[in-house]
Structure formats: C-alpha cells, structure tokens
C-alpha cells in the first residue's frame, strides 16, 4: 500500500498570513501516460463531511477560492493558503488515488494564531 | 448539484451485519465511480471500498476484505455496502463518495455505525 504522510500535524497561522501543508507519498504518484499526479486535497470543517479542494495535485475544484493552491509532483506535494481567512479553520487531508487502497494522510489541523 | 444520502447505520453487536445504502440525486450516477470512506470518532479518514461506474470492478481495504461487499444499482441510482462479521473497530461514520474520477468530488453527510455489545 502507498503510505501518505502529512506535515505538520497541526498548524497555527495568523489571519492574512500564508499557510503551508505538506504531503509525502511512499511512491511516486505521477502517471506519465496521462501526465498527471494522482493526488487530491480535502478540507473538513467541524461536524461536516470533507470537501474536495484540489485534484490532479494542482487543479482547483470549481467554486474553491483562488487563495487555495496545490503544487508538487512525484512524491512531494504542498497545499498553500495564500492569505488565511477565519473560515479556513479546518482539518486538511491529502489522498492518493494512484493505486488502491486510495489512502489518506493523517490530517493537518489548521487553527488561527 | 449532486446529493448523496446515506442510510442504514445504527447500533449492532459484534459479529452482526448491516447494509448501508446511498441514494444519489443525479441522472449521471451511472457514469461515476463510487466509494465508501469511513471516519472513526475523533480520527482521520479511511478509504474502505470502491466500485467502478459499470460495477465490473470492486476494490477493498485489507481491513474489510472478505467481510464487506460493495455493490450498486445504476437503475436505482443507489450504492450499497453490505457489512458482515462487524467488529468494534468498524465503528465509524461511513461516507458515500463519488465522482467522475477517483478523486472524490461528492460526499454524503454520513451514517454512523456503532459496533458494541
């Protein structure tokens, strides 16, 4: 199974500042035949189901604010929130869908400093 | 907007069975791959099982293989998860998820399964 590890486990950032969450996989998620990285990011607010933010490592889902961006390739990926808003408090997960089981990272809890 | 509504959760004794259902409010259900993802209380997300849009291919996490069966009825826009030989560690909120790719675009609100005597 592909192991996906996020860092840090928790993060406190001031409003308006940049937040960066990292995701590392135990094997490459890049499929050369399709020129894509099979990595997604989700946001889960308290008491709600997760919400898709980013897929193919860097494609923003429709309706997601452009302060959210994804980058990286191969085994190392990053979710960046360029200017943290109060409504961004949540737990963030990355997920690989390169191979089954489609494993998730352990989650990163983002709070306001 | 795609809506997914899970049902069938509840309290069951260890060794018992439950069948979860997920009703989709979309005519394009038959074109979506579907999955079940669970979340134990206070824990992270765990992928459980997936099924291709045409129901030909199914996938399972090792933790549920041989005990859970995923299926779908595209004529009824419904996804199922038959859970047998339930264990305490299966206690979780079970989310129905779907999308045109294997990233999960759509999520239900979840149904809670509690395995306890």
Coordinates of C-alpha atoms in Angstrom, one line a residue:
Chain A
X1 CA 0.0 0.0 0.0
X2 CA 1.1 3.6 -0.6
X3 CA 1.7 5.4 2.6
X4 CA 0.8 9.1 2.6
X5 CA 2.3 11.3 5.4
X6 CA 1.3 14.9 6.1
X7 CA 3.3 17.5 8.0
X8 CA 2.8 19.2 10.3
X9 CA 0.0 17.5 12.3
X10 CA -1.2 20.9 13.4
X11 CA -0.6 24.5 12.4
X12 CA -1.5 27.9 13.8
X13 CA -1.3 30.9 11.4
X14 CA -2.3 34.5 11.8
X15 CA -5.2 35.9 9.7
X16 CA -4.0 37.1 6.4
X17 CA -0.8 35.1 6.5
X18 CA 0.2 32.1 4.4
X19 CA -0.4 28.5 5.5
X20 CA 1.5 25.6 4.0
X21 CA 0.7 21.9 4.4
X22 CA 2.9 19.2 3.1
X23 CA 2.1 15.7 1.9
X24 CA 4.6 13.0 1.1
X25 CA 3.9 9.6 -0.5
X26 CA 5.9 6.4 -0.2
X27 CA 6.0 6.1 -4.0
X28 CA 5.6 8.3 -7.0
X29 CA 2.0 9.4 -7.8
X30 CA 2.9 10.6 -11.3
X31 CA 1.5 8.6 -14.1
X32 CA 3.5 9.5 -17.2
X33 CA 1.0 8.1 -19.7
X34 CA -1.5 10.7 -18.6
X35 CA 1.0 13.4 -17.4
X36 CA -0.8 13.7 -14.1
X37 CA -0.2 13.3 -10.4
X38 CA -2.9 11.3 -8.7
X39 CA -3.2 13.4 -5.5
X40 CA -6.2 15.3 -4.1
X41 CA -6.7 17.7 -1.1
X42 CA -9.8 17.9 1.0
X43 CA -11.0 20.3 3.7
X44 CA -13.1 19.1 6.6
X45 CA -14.7 21.6 8.9
X46 CA -16.1 20.5 12.3
X47 CA -19.2 18.4 12.1
X48 CA -19.2 18.4 8.2
X49 CA -18.2 15.9 5.6
X50 CA -14.9 16.6 3.7
X51 CA -15.0 18.9 0.7
X52 CA -12.8 18.5 -2.4
X53 CA -10.4 21.4 -2.9
X54 CA -7.7 20.3 -5.3
X55 CA -7.3 17.3 -7.6
X56 CA -4.5 16.2 -10.0
X57 CA -2.3 17.8 -7.4
X58 CA -2.9 21.4 -8.7
X59 CA -6.4 21.7 -10.3
X60 CA -8.7 23.7 -8.1
X61 CA -12.3 22.4 -7.8
X62 CA -15.0 24.7 -9.1
X63 CA -16.1 27.2 -6.5
X64 CA -12.9 26.9 -4.4
X65 CA -11.4 30.3 -3.6
X66 CA -8.2 31.0 -5.5
X67 CA -6.3 31.6 -2.3
X68 CA -6.1 27.7 -2.2
X69 CA -3.4 26.2 -4.4
X70 CA -1.7 22.9 -4.8
X71 CA 1.7 22.1 -6.1
X72 CA 4.3 19.3 -6.3
X73 CA 5.0 16.2 -8.3
X74 CA 6.1 12.7 -7.8
X75 CA 6.2 12.1 -4.1
X76 CA 6.2 15.6 -2.6
X77 CA 3.1 17.9 -2.6
X78 CA 2.0 21.1 -0.9
X79 CA -1.3 22.8 -0.2
X80 CA -0.9 26.6 0.2
X81 CA -3.5 29.0 1.5
X82 CA -2.1 32.4 0.4
X83 CA -4.0 34.6 2.9
X84 CA -5.7 32.7 5.8
X85 CA -9.3 33.6 6.5
X86 CA -11.3 32.7 9.6
X87 CA -13.5 30.3 7.6
X88 CA -10.4 28.2 6.6
X89 CA -10.1 26.7 10.1
X90 CA -10.5 23.0 9.4
X91 CA -8.6 19.7 9.1
X92 CA -7.0 19.2 5.8
X93 CA -6.3 15.8 4.2
X94 CA -4.4 14.7 1.1
X95 CA -5.3 11.5 -0.6
X96 CA -3.6 9.4 -3.3
X97 CA -5.7 7.7 -5.9
X98 CA -2.9 6.3 -7.9
X99 CA -3.4 2.8 -6.5
X100 CA -6.0 1.1 -4.3
X101 CA -6.4 1.4 -1.4
X102 CA -6.8 5.1 -2.0
X103 CA -5.0 6.1 1.2
X104 CA -5.4 9.4 3.0
X105 CA -2.8 11.3 5.0
X106 CA -3.4 11.5 8.7
X107 CA -4.7 15.1 8.5
X108 CA -3.4 18.5 9.4
X109 CA -5.4 20.7 11.8
X110 CA -5.3 24.4 10.9
X111 CA -6.1 27.0 13.5
X112 CA -5.9 30.8 13.9
X113 CA -2.9 32.1 15.8
Chain B
X1 CA -25.9 19.7 -7.7
X2 CA -25.3 16.1 -6.8
X3 CA -26.7 14.9 -3.5
X4 CA -25.7 11.7 -1.8
X5 CA -27.9 10.5 1.1
X6 CA -26.7 7.5 3.2
X7 CA -28.9 5.3 5.3
X8 CA -28.8 2.1 7.2
X9 CA -26.4 2.9 10.0
X10 CA -27.1 2.1 13.6
X11 CA -26.1 0.0 16.6
X12 CA -25.1 -3.6 16.0
X13 CA -23.5 -6.3 18.1
X14 CA -20.0 -7.6 17.3
X15 CA -20.3 -10.3 14.7
X16 CA -23.5 -8.8 13.3
X17 CA -24.4 -7.4 9.9
X18 CA -25.6 -4.1 8.5
X19 CA -26.4 -2.9 5.0
X20 CA -25.7 0.7 4.1
X21 CA -27.4 2.4 1.2
X22 CA -26.6 5.7 -0.6
X23 CA -29.2 7.3 -2.8
X24 CA -27.8 9.7 -5.4
X25 CA -29.9 12.5 -6.8
X26 CA -28.3 12.7 -10.2
X27 CA -29.0 11.2 -13.6
X28 CA -25.3 10.8 -14.2
X29 CA -24.8 8.3 -11.3
X30 CA -24.1 5.6 -13.7
X31 CA -21.1 7.5 -15.0
X32 CA -19.5 8.0 -11.6
X33 CA -17.1 5.8 -9.7
X34 CA -18.3 5.4 -6.1
X35 CA -16.6 4.7 -2.8
X36 CA -17.1 4.4 0.9
X37 CA -14.9 6.3 3.2
X38 CA -15.1 6.0 7.0
X39 CA -14.1 8.1 9.9
X40 CA -13.8 6.6 13.4
X41 CA -14.8 9.0 16.2
X42 CA -12.1 11.7 16.6
X43 CA -9.9 10.1 13.9
X44 CA -8.9 10.7 10.3
X45 CA -10.4 9.4 7.1
X46 CA -10.0 5.8 6.0
X47 CA -10.8 4.6 2.4
X48 CA -12.9 1.4 2.7
X49 CA -14.1 0.3 -0.7
X50 CA -14.6 1.5 -4.3
X51 CA -16.6 0.4 -7.3
X52 CA -16.3 1.3 -11.0
X53 CA -19.1 3.1 -12.8
X54 CA -20.2 -0.1 -14.6
X55 CA -19.9 -2.2 -11.4
X56 CA -17.5 -4.5 -13.1
X57 CA -14.5 -3.7 -10.8
X58 CA -14.5 -3.5 -7.0
X59 CA -11.8 -2.7 -4.5
X60 CA -11.4 -3.2 -0.8
X61 CA -9.1 -2.1 2.0
X62 CA -7.4 -5.1 3.6
X63 CA -9.1 -4.3 6.9
X64 CA -12.6 -5.1 5.4
X65 CA -11.7 -7.6 2.6
X66 CA -13.8 -10.7 2.9
X67 CA -16.3 -9.1 5.3
X68 CA -17.7 -6.1 3.3
X69 CA -19.2 -6.2 -0.2
X70 CA -19.8 -3.0 -2.3
X71 CA -22.4 -3.0 -5.0
X72 CA -24.5 -0.6 -7.0
X73 CA -27.8 -0.5 -8.8
X74 CA -27.5 2.1 -11.6
X75 CA -31.2 1.8 -12.4
X76 CA -32.0 3.0 -8.9
X77 CA -29.1 5.5 -8.5
X78 CA -28.1 3.6 -5.4
X79 CA -24.8 2.4 -3.9
X80 CA -24.6 -0.3 -1.2
X81 CA -22.2 -1.6 1.4
X82 CA -23.0 -5.0 2.9
X83 CA -21.1 -5.3 6.2
X84 CA -20.8 -8.7 7.8
X85 CA -18.8 -10.0 10.8
X86 CA -18.7 -6.5 12.2
X87 CA -16.0 -5.6 14.8
X88 CA -15.7 -2.8 17.3
X89 CA -13.0 -1.2 15.1
X90 CA -15.6 -0.8 12.4
X91 CA -17.3 1.8 14.5
X92 CA -17.3 5.0 12.4
X93 CA -19.2 7.5 10.3
X94 CA -19.5 6.0 6.8
X95 CA -19.4 8.4 4.0
X96 CA -20.7 7.7 0.5
X97 CA -18.5 9.4 -2.1
X98 CA -18.4 9.7 -5.8
X99 CA -17.0 11.5 -8.9
X100 CA -16.1 11.2 -12.5
X101 CA -12.5 10.4 -11.5
X102 CA -11.2 8.6 -8.4
X103 CA -10.8 11.8 -6.6
X104 CA -13.9 12.3 -4.5
X105 CA -15.9 15.3 -5.8
X106 CA -19.2 14.4 -3.9
X107 CA -19.7 13.4 -0.3
X108 CA -22.8 12.5 1.6
X109 CA -23.4 13.6 5.2
X110 CA -22.5 10.2 6.5
X111 CA -24.2 7.5 8.5
X112 CA -23.0 6.3 11.9
X113 CA -22.3 2.7 12.6
X114 CA -21.6 1.6 16.2
X115 CA -20.5 -1.9 16.9
X116 CA -20.9 -2.7 20.5
X117 CA -22.4 -5.2 22.9

